[in-house]
mmCIF file of C-alpha atoms and ligand atoms in Angstrom:
data_model
loop_
_atom_site.group_PDB
_atom_site.id
_atom_site.type_symbol
_atom_site.label_atom_id
_atom_site.label_comp_id
_atom_site.label_asym_id
_atom_site.label_seq_id
_atom_site.Cartn_x
_atom_site.Cartn_y
_atom_site.Cartn_z
ATOM 1 C CA MET A 1 0.039 -0.069 0.033
ATOM 2 C CA THR A 2 1.351 3.405 -0.892
ATOM 3 C CA VAL A 3 1.118 6.345 1.328
ATOM 4 C CA THR A 4 -1.364 7.929 -1.002
ATOM 5 C CA GLU A 5 -3.502 4.783 -1.017
ATOM 6 C CA ALA A 6 -3.395 4.694 2.847
ATOM 7 C CA LEU A 7 -4.410 8.443 2.943
ATOM 8 C CA LYS A 8 -7.497 7.656 0.814
ATOM 9 C CA ALA A 9 -8.317 4.223 2.442
ATOM 10 C CA ARG A 10 -8.359 5.666 5.989
ATOM 11 C CA ILE A 11 -11.879 6.617 6.963
ATOM 12 C CA SER A 12 -13.576 6.997 10.255
ATOM 13 C CA THR A 13 -14.851 3.565 11.211
ATOM 14 C CA ARG A 14 -17.738 3.456 13.552
ATOM 15 C CA ALA A 15 -18.514 -0.345 13.744
ATOM 16 C CA PHE A 16 -15.865 -2.935 14.524
ATOM 17 C CA LEU A 17 -15.712 -6.648 14.453
ATOM 18 C CA ASP A 18 -15.639 -8.634 17.680
ATOM 19 C CA GLN A 19 -11.933 -9.464 16.871
ATOM 20 C CA PRO A 20 -9.076 -8.791 19.163
ATOM 21 C CA LEU A 21 -6.285 -6.425 18.068
ATOM 22 C CA THR A 22 -3.151 -7.761 19.593
ATOM 23 C CA GLU A 23 -0.681 -5.686 21.688
ATOM 24 C CA ALA A 24 1.975 -6.668 19.218
ATOM 25 C CA THR A 25 0.131 -5.174 16.243
ATOM 26 C CA LEU A 26 -0.589 -2.080 18.353
ATOM 27 C CA ARG A 27 3.160 -1.905 19.278
ATOM 28 C CA ASP A 28 4.057 -2.251 15.529
ATOM 29 C CA ILE A 29 1.713 0.715 14.549
ATOM 30 C CA LEU A 30 3.054 2.975 17.259
ATOM 31 C CA ASP A 31 6.666 1.930 16.342
ATOM 32 C CA ALA A 32 6.055 3.188 12.851
ATOM 33 C CA ALA A 33 4.189 6.314 14.074
ATOM 34 C CA ARG A 34 6.990 7.414 16.389
ATOM 35 C CA TRP A 35 8.844 8.399 13.293
ATOM 36 C CA SER A 36 6.556 11.465 12.883
ATOM 37 C CA PRO A 37 8.282 14.782 12.699
ATOM 38 C CA SER A 38 7.950 17.469 15.349
ATOM 39 C CA GLY A 39 9.496 20.876 15.826
ATOM 40 C CA GLY A 40 12.767 20.650 17.734
ATOM 41 C CA ASN A 41 12.137 16.905 17.800
ATOM 42 C CA LEU A 42 10.126 17.498 20.926
ATOM 43 C CA GLN A 43 7.905 14.420 20.223
ATOM 44 C CA PRO A 44 5.165 16.010 22.239
ATOM 45 C CA TRP A 45 2.831 12.968 22.564
ATOM 46 C CA LYS A 46 2.016 10.312 24.869
ATOM 47 C CA VAL A 47 -0.388 7.431 24.185
ATOM 48 C CA ILE A 48 -2.598 5.483 26.621
ATOM 49 C CA ALA A 49 -3.926 2.151 25.175
ATOM 50 C CA VAL A 50 -6.630 0.292 26.822
ATOM 51 C CA SER A 51 -8.100 -3.091 25.957
ATOM 52 C CA GLY A 52 -9.958 -5.847 27.752
ATOM 53 C CA ALA A 53 -10.580 -5.124 31.432
ATOM 54 C CA ALA A 54 -8.892 -1.681 31.215
ATOM 55 C CA GLN A 55 -11.060 -0.697 28.466
ATOM 56 C CA GLU A 56 -14.182 -1.938 30.264
ATOM 57 C CA ALA A 57 -13.156 0.151 33.299
ATOM 58 C CA VAL A 58 -13.220 3.315 31.048
ATOM 59 C CA LYS A 59 -16.519 2.408 29.753
ATOM 60 C CA GLN A 60 -17.791 1.927 33.277
ATOM 61 C CA LEU A 61 -16.458 5.374 34.167
ATOM 62 C CA VAL A 62 -18.829 6.798 31.416
ATOM 63 C CA ARG A 63 -21.751 4.662 32.662
ATOM 64 C CA ASN A 64 -21.136 5.980 36.222
ATOM 65 C CA TYR A 65 -20.818 9.564 34.975
ATOM 66 C CA GLN A 66 -23.999 9.763 32.921
ATOM 67 C CA GLY A 67 -27.365 10.498 34.492
ATOM 68 C CA PRO A 68 -30.261 9.696 32.233
ATOM 69 C CA GLY A 69 -29.719 11.374 28.815
ATOM 70 C CA MET A 70 -26.786 13.256 30.147
ATOM 71 C CA PHE A 71 -23.410 13.625 28.443
ATOM 72 C CA PRO A 72 -20.159 14.475 30.129
ATOM 73 C CA ASP A 73 -19.009 18.025 29.979
ATOM 74 C CA GLU A 74 -15.317 18.341 30.863
ATOM 75 C CA GLU A 75 -13.751 20.073 27.865
ATOM 76 C CA GLY A 76 -12.657 22.859 30.030
ATOM 77 C CA ALA A 77 -10.308 25.404 28.311
ATOM 78 C CA TYR A 78 -10.051 23.257 25.265
ATOM 79 C CA PRO A 79 -13.460 22.971 23.579
ATOM 80 C CA VAL A 80 -13.614 20.615 20.632
ATOM 81 C CA TYR A 81 -14.842 23.554 18.331
ATOM 82 C CA PRO A 82 -14.613 27.398 18.609
ATOM 83 C CA ALA A 83 -17.741 29.148 19.870
ATOM 84 C CA ASN A 84 -20.176 30.066 17.109
ATOM 85 C CA LEU A 85 -18.395 28.293 14.348
ATOM 86 C CA TRP A 86 -18.468 30.173 11.102
ATOM 87 C CA ASP A 87 -18.826 29.193 7.450
ATOM 88 C CA PRO A 88 -17.435 27.334 5.661
ATOM 89 C CA TYR A 89 -16.562 25.258 8.648
ATOM 90 C CA ARG A 90 -19.953 25.441 10.215
ATOM 91 C CA SER A 91 -21.610 24.031 7.063
ATOM 92 C CA ARG A 92 -19.033 21.282 6.688
ATOM 93 C CA ARG A 93 -19.663 20.015 10.115
ATOM 94 C CA TYR A 94 -23.413 20.149 9.727
ATOM 95 C CA LYS A 95 -23.136 18.199 6.463
ATOM 96 C CA VAL A 96 -21.126 15.404 7.813
ATOM 97 C CA GLY A 97 -23.460 15.001 10.702
ATOM 98 C CA GLU A 98 -26.472 15.017 8.422
ATOM 99 C CA ASP A 99 -25.003 12.581 5.986
ATOM 100 C CA LEU A 100 -24.243 10.209 8.922
ATOM 101 C CA TYR A 101 -27.690 10.329 10.381
ATOM 102 C CA ALA A 102 -29.303 10.118 6.919
ATOM 103 C CA LEU A 103 -27.339 6.935 6.174
ATOM 104 C CA LEU A 104 -28.468 5.474 9.447
ATOM 105 C CA GLY A 105 -32.054 6.561 8.769
ATOM 106 C CA ILE A 106 -32.119 8.685 11.943
ATOM 107 C CA GLY A 107 -34.318 11.714 11.207
ATOM 108 C CA ARG A 108 -33.698 15.284 12.068
ATOM 109 C CA ASP A 109 -36.224 15.295 14.879
ATOM 110 C CA ASN A 110 -35.221 11.892 16.319
ATOM 111 C CA LYS A 111 -33.062 13.498 19.031
ATOM 112 C CA PRO A 112 -32.849 10.223 21.171
ATOM 113 C CA GLY A 113 -31.729 8.443 18.141
ATOM 114 C CA ARG A 114 -29.014 10.875 17.446
ATOM 115 C CA LEU A 115 -27.876 10.826 20.990
ATOM 116 C CA LYS A 116 -27.810 6.931 20.950
ATOM 117 C CA GLN A 117 -25.654 7.003 18.010
ATOM 118 C CA LEU A 118 -23.320 9.725 19.624
ATOM 119 C CA ALA A 119 -23.239 7.742 22.726
ATOM 120 C CA LYS A 120 -21.609 4.714 20.791
ATOM 121 C CA ASN A 121 -18.412 6.857 20.889
ATOM 122 C CA PHE A 122 -18.158 5.898 24.539
ATOM 123 C CA ASP A 123 -18.319 2.210 23.567
ATOM 124 C CA PHE A 124 -15.445 2.905 21.207
ATOM 125 C CA PHE A 125 -17.951 1.833 18.564
ATOM 126 C CA GLY A 126 -17.211 -1.781 19.554
ATOM 127 C CA ALA A 127 -13.511 -1.574 18.842
ATOM 128 C CA PRO A 128 -11.301 -3.957 20.880
ATOM 129 C CA VAL A 129 -8.734 -1.155 21.612
ATOM 130 C CA GLY A 130 -9.099 2.420 22.596
ATOM 131 C CA LEU A 131 -6.264 4.980 22.557
ATOM 132 C CA PHE A 132 -5.976 8.192 24.285
ATOM 133 C CA PHE A 133 -3.599 10.924 23.077
ATOM 134 C CA VAL A 134 -2.016 13.002 25.756
ATOM 135 C CA ILE A 135 -0.210 16.357 25.443
ATOM 136 C CA ASP A 136 1.437 18.603 28.107
ATOM 137 C CA SER A 137 -1.018 21.515 28.626
ATOM 138 C CA ARG A 138 1.989 23.927 28.648
ATOM 139 C CA MET A 139 2.676 23.238 24.988
ATOM 140 C CA GLY A 140 1.812 25.661 22.335
ATOM 141 C CA HIS A 141 0.004 25.779 18.998
ATOM 142 C CA GLY A 142 3.038 24.222 17.250
ATOM 143 C CA GLN A 143 3.228 21.144 19.552
ATOM 144 C CA TRP A 144 -0.456 20.625 19.238
ATOM 145 C CA ALA A 145 0.128 20.503 15.310
ATOM 146 C CA HIS A 146 2.830 17.983 15.953
ATOM 147 C CA LEU A 147 0.593 15.833 18.035
ATOM 148 C CA GLY A 148 -1.788 15.869 15.141
ATOM 149 C CA MET A 149 0.829 14.651 12.696
ATOM 150 C CA PHE A 150 1.654 11.934 14.994
ATOM 151 C CA MET A 151 -2.083 10.895 15.279
ATOM 152 C CA GLN A 152 -2.322 10.809 11.436
ATOM 153 C CA SER A 153 0.714 8.669 11.410
ATOM 154 C CA VAL A 154 -1.019 6.303 13.853
ATOM 155 C CA ALA A 155 -4.060 6.127 11.592
ATOM 156 C CA LEU A 156 -2.039 5.450 8.485
ATOM 157 C CA ALA A 157 0.179 2.924 9.895
ATOM 158 C CA ALA A 158 -2.968 1.249 11.120
ATOM 159 C CA THR A 159 -4.549 1.426 7.705
ATOM 160 C CA GLU A 160 -1.485 -0.131 6.205
ATOM 161 C CA ARG A 161 -1.834 -3.168 8.536
ATOM 162 C CA GLY A 162 -5.515 -3.566 7.745
ATOM 163 C CA VAL A 163 -6.498 -1.917 11.231
ATOM 164 C CA ALA A 164 -9.273 0.530 11.084
ATOM 165 C CA SER A 165 -9.697 3.554 13.292
ATOM 166 C CA CYS A 166 -11.926 6.554 14.374
ATOM 167 C CA PHE A 167 -10.489 9.623 16.062
ATOM 168 C CA GLN A 168 -12.676 10.583 19.003
ATOM 169 C CA GLU A 169 -12.517 14.023 20.268
ATOM 170 C CA LEU A 170 -15.610 13.300 22.270
ATOM 171 C CA TRP A 171 -13.525 11.683 24.744
ATOM 172 C CA GLY A 172 -12.243 15.146 25.679
ATOM 173 C CA THR A 173 -15.495 15.728 27.244
ATOM 174 C CA MET A 174 -14.339 13.280 29.870
ATOM 175 C CA ARG A 175 -10.888 14.473 30.240
ATOM 176 C CA THR A 176 -10.950 15.376 33.966
ATOM 177 C CA THR A 177 -12.392 12.003 34.997
ATOM 178 C CA LEU A 178 -9.950 10.208 32.686
ATOM 179 C CA LYS A 179 -7.030 12.277 34.014
ATOM 180 C CA ALA A 180 -7.824 11.133 37.617
ATOM 181 C CA HIS A 181 -8.466 7.596 36.480
ATOM 182 C CA PHE A 182 -5.107 7.312 34.587
ATOM 183 C CA GLN A 183 -3.350 9.294 37.397
ATOM 184 C CA LEU A 184 -1.998 11.745 34.805
ATOM 185 C CA ALA A 185 0.619 14.340 36.049
ATOM 186 C CA GLU A 186 -0.517 17.876 36.745
ATOM 187 C CA HIS A 187 0.192 19.246 33.121
ATOM 188 C CA GLU A 188 -0.842 16.277 31.275
ATOM 189 C CA LEU A 189 -3.901 16.904 29.188
ATOM 190 C CA LEU A 190 -5.913 14.134 27.598
ATOM 191 C CA TYR A 191 -6.808 15.637 24.083
ATOM 192 C CA CYS A 192 -8.514 12.995 22.200
ATOM 193 C CA GLY A 193 -9.320 9.253 21.874
ATOM 194 C CA MET A 194 -9.290 6.740 19.093
ATOM 195 C CA ALA A 195 -11.140 3.581 18.481
ATOM 196 C CA LEU A 196 -8.876 1.028 16.865
ATOM 197 C CA GLY A 197 -9.645 -2.525 15.543
ATOM 198 C CA TYR A 198 -10.997 -4.443 12.518
ATOM 199 C CA ALA A 199 -13.768 -2.784 10.516
ATOM 200 C CA ASP A 200 -17.254 -4.391 10.268
ATOM 201 C CA SER A 201 -17.570 -3.975 6.494
ATOM 202 C CA ALA A 202 -21.175 -5.130 6.623
ATOM 203 C CA ALA A 203 -22.207 -2.166 8.833
ATOM 204 C CA VAL A 204 -23.881 0.640 6.992
ATOM 205 C CA VAL A 205 -22.323 3.270 9.150
ATOM 206 C CA ASN A 206 -18.998 2.323 7.599
ATOM 207 C CA THR A 207 -20.181 3.166 4.085
ATOM 208 C CA LEU A 208 -20.099 6.932 4.919
ATOM 209 C CA ARG A 209 -17.589 8.678 2.530
ATOM 210 C CA THR A 210 -16.963 12.208 3.398
ATOM 211 C CA GLU A 211 -16.105 14.905 0.926
ATOM 212 C CA ARG A 212 -13.121 17.235 0.612
ATOM 213 C CA GLU A 213 -12.547 20.547 -1.076
ATOM 214 C CA PRO A 214 -10.495 20.471 -4.271
ATOM 215 C CA VAL A 215 -7.022 21.648 -4.256
ATOM 216 C CA ASP A 216 -7.749 24.971 -5.870
ATOM 217 C CA ARG A 217 -10.161 25.763 -3.060
ATOM 218 C CA PHE A 218 -7.650 25.728 -0.362
ATOM 219 C CA ALA A 219 -4.184 26.269 -2.138
ATOM 220 C CA ARG A 220 -2.738 29.371 -4.007
ATOM 221 C CA PHE A 221 0.071 28.591 -6.421
ATOM 222 C CA HIS A 222 2.461 31.467 -7.236
ATOM 223 C CA PHE A 223 4.555 29.712 -9.760
ATOM 224 C CA ASP A 224 5.321 32.500 -12.208
HETATM 225 C C1 LIG B 1 -9.162 14.831 15.800
HETATM 226 C C2 LIG B 1 -10.367 14.127 15.362
HETATM 227 C C3 LIG B 1 -11.424 13.997 16.280
HETATM 228 C C4 LIG B 1 -12.570 13.345 15.823
HETATM 229 N N1 LIG B 1 -13.572 12.991 16.783
HETATM 230 C C5 LIG B 1 -14.538 12.323 16.443
HETATM 231 C C6 LIG B 1 -15.450 11.906 17.452
HETATM 232 O O1 LIG B 1 -15.264 12.198 18.587
HETATM 233 N N2 LIG B 1 -16.507 11.156 17.052
HETATM 234 C C7 LIG B 1 -16.649 10.573 15.739
HETATM 235 O O2 LIG B 1 -17.669 9.924 15.411
HETATM 236 N N3 LIG B 1 -15.765 11.083 14.720
HETATM 237 C C8 LIG B 1 -14.796 11.882 15.105
HETATM 238 N N4 LIG B 1 -13.928 12.370 14.087
HETATM 239 C C9 LIG B 1 -14.049 11.959 12.764
HETATM 240 C C10 LIG B 1 -14.441 13.070 11.790
HETATM 241 O O3 LIG B 1 -15.698 13.379 11.853
HETATM 242 C C11 LIG B 1 -13.859 12.639 10.463
HETATM 243 O O4 LIG B 1 -12.615 12.523 10.395
HETATM 244 C C12 LIG B 1 -14.405 13.567 9.340
HETATM 245 O O5 LIG B 1 -15.699 13.677 9.191
HETATM 246 C C13 LIG B 1 -13.746 13.065 7.910
HETATM 247 O O6 LIG B 1 -14.230 11.851 7.741
HETATM 248 P P1 LIG B 1 -13.352 10.676 7.490
HETATM 249 O O7 LIG B 1 -12.395 10.284 8.746
HETATM 250 O O8 LIG B 1 -14.219 9.332 7.296
HETATM 251 O O9 LIG B 1 -12.424 10.914 6.241
HETATM 252 C C14 LIG B 1 -12.732 12.975 14.506
HETATM 253 C C15 LIG B 1 -11.798 13.283 13.639
HETATM 254 C C16 LIG B 1 -10.572 13.826 14.014
HETATM 255 C C17 LIG B 1 -9.465 14.077 12.904
#
């Protein structure tokens, strides 16, 4: 598989087979991803991987946390999106959500149905492994970008090995509880989660294909 093929093959997988992902395979993925670049070679990333009983313990945290119909709210100073998101970003976000729910036959007024689908995040969509990406909260925008490069490397190295993934910022809404659970140091900040495993290719949800803007919409070429 070429890098370009991996870039195009990686999608957000939201239904997984009940098939274990071995620690050896995960180590192999991370062993490839650690070659990601970072400014000053800071390598400002840490990863926590949970599977089996450890993953179950995390899911139990969510169950304990949630009151009926309630979602965690621990984003703190790092909200998933800026307030009052503006176009074109707002429309893009809206579209991917609507496309997902339409695919699943969950109507616009079916709020319980939408929340139920959203809540599957906290089950890692049935994936056998969950990852959490951690950064030092004293780091600046550059290091956040470098963490993002590392995360994409994880996803691509996984793809190359036939392993499917879904990044999960929603876990950031549990970051205070998870910080205590994993006994993170004072400045360690849990940014994002990731579901990792083998895709259930029969699941309708995994047929979602998102769009991207063509190159000329985001790049300017001064070549003359
Ligand atoms: C950092 C990051 C966090 C994300 N968080 C979530 C999430 O919490 N739940 C979810 O279902 N999808 C999440 N996504 C998936 C995005 O919705 C998805 O990447 C985007 O719509 C493009 O689709 P694709 O990944 O299939 O190409 C996240 C993606 C990224 C990069």
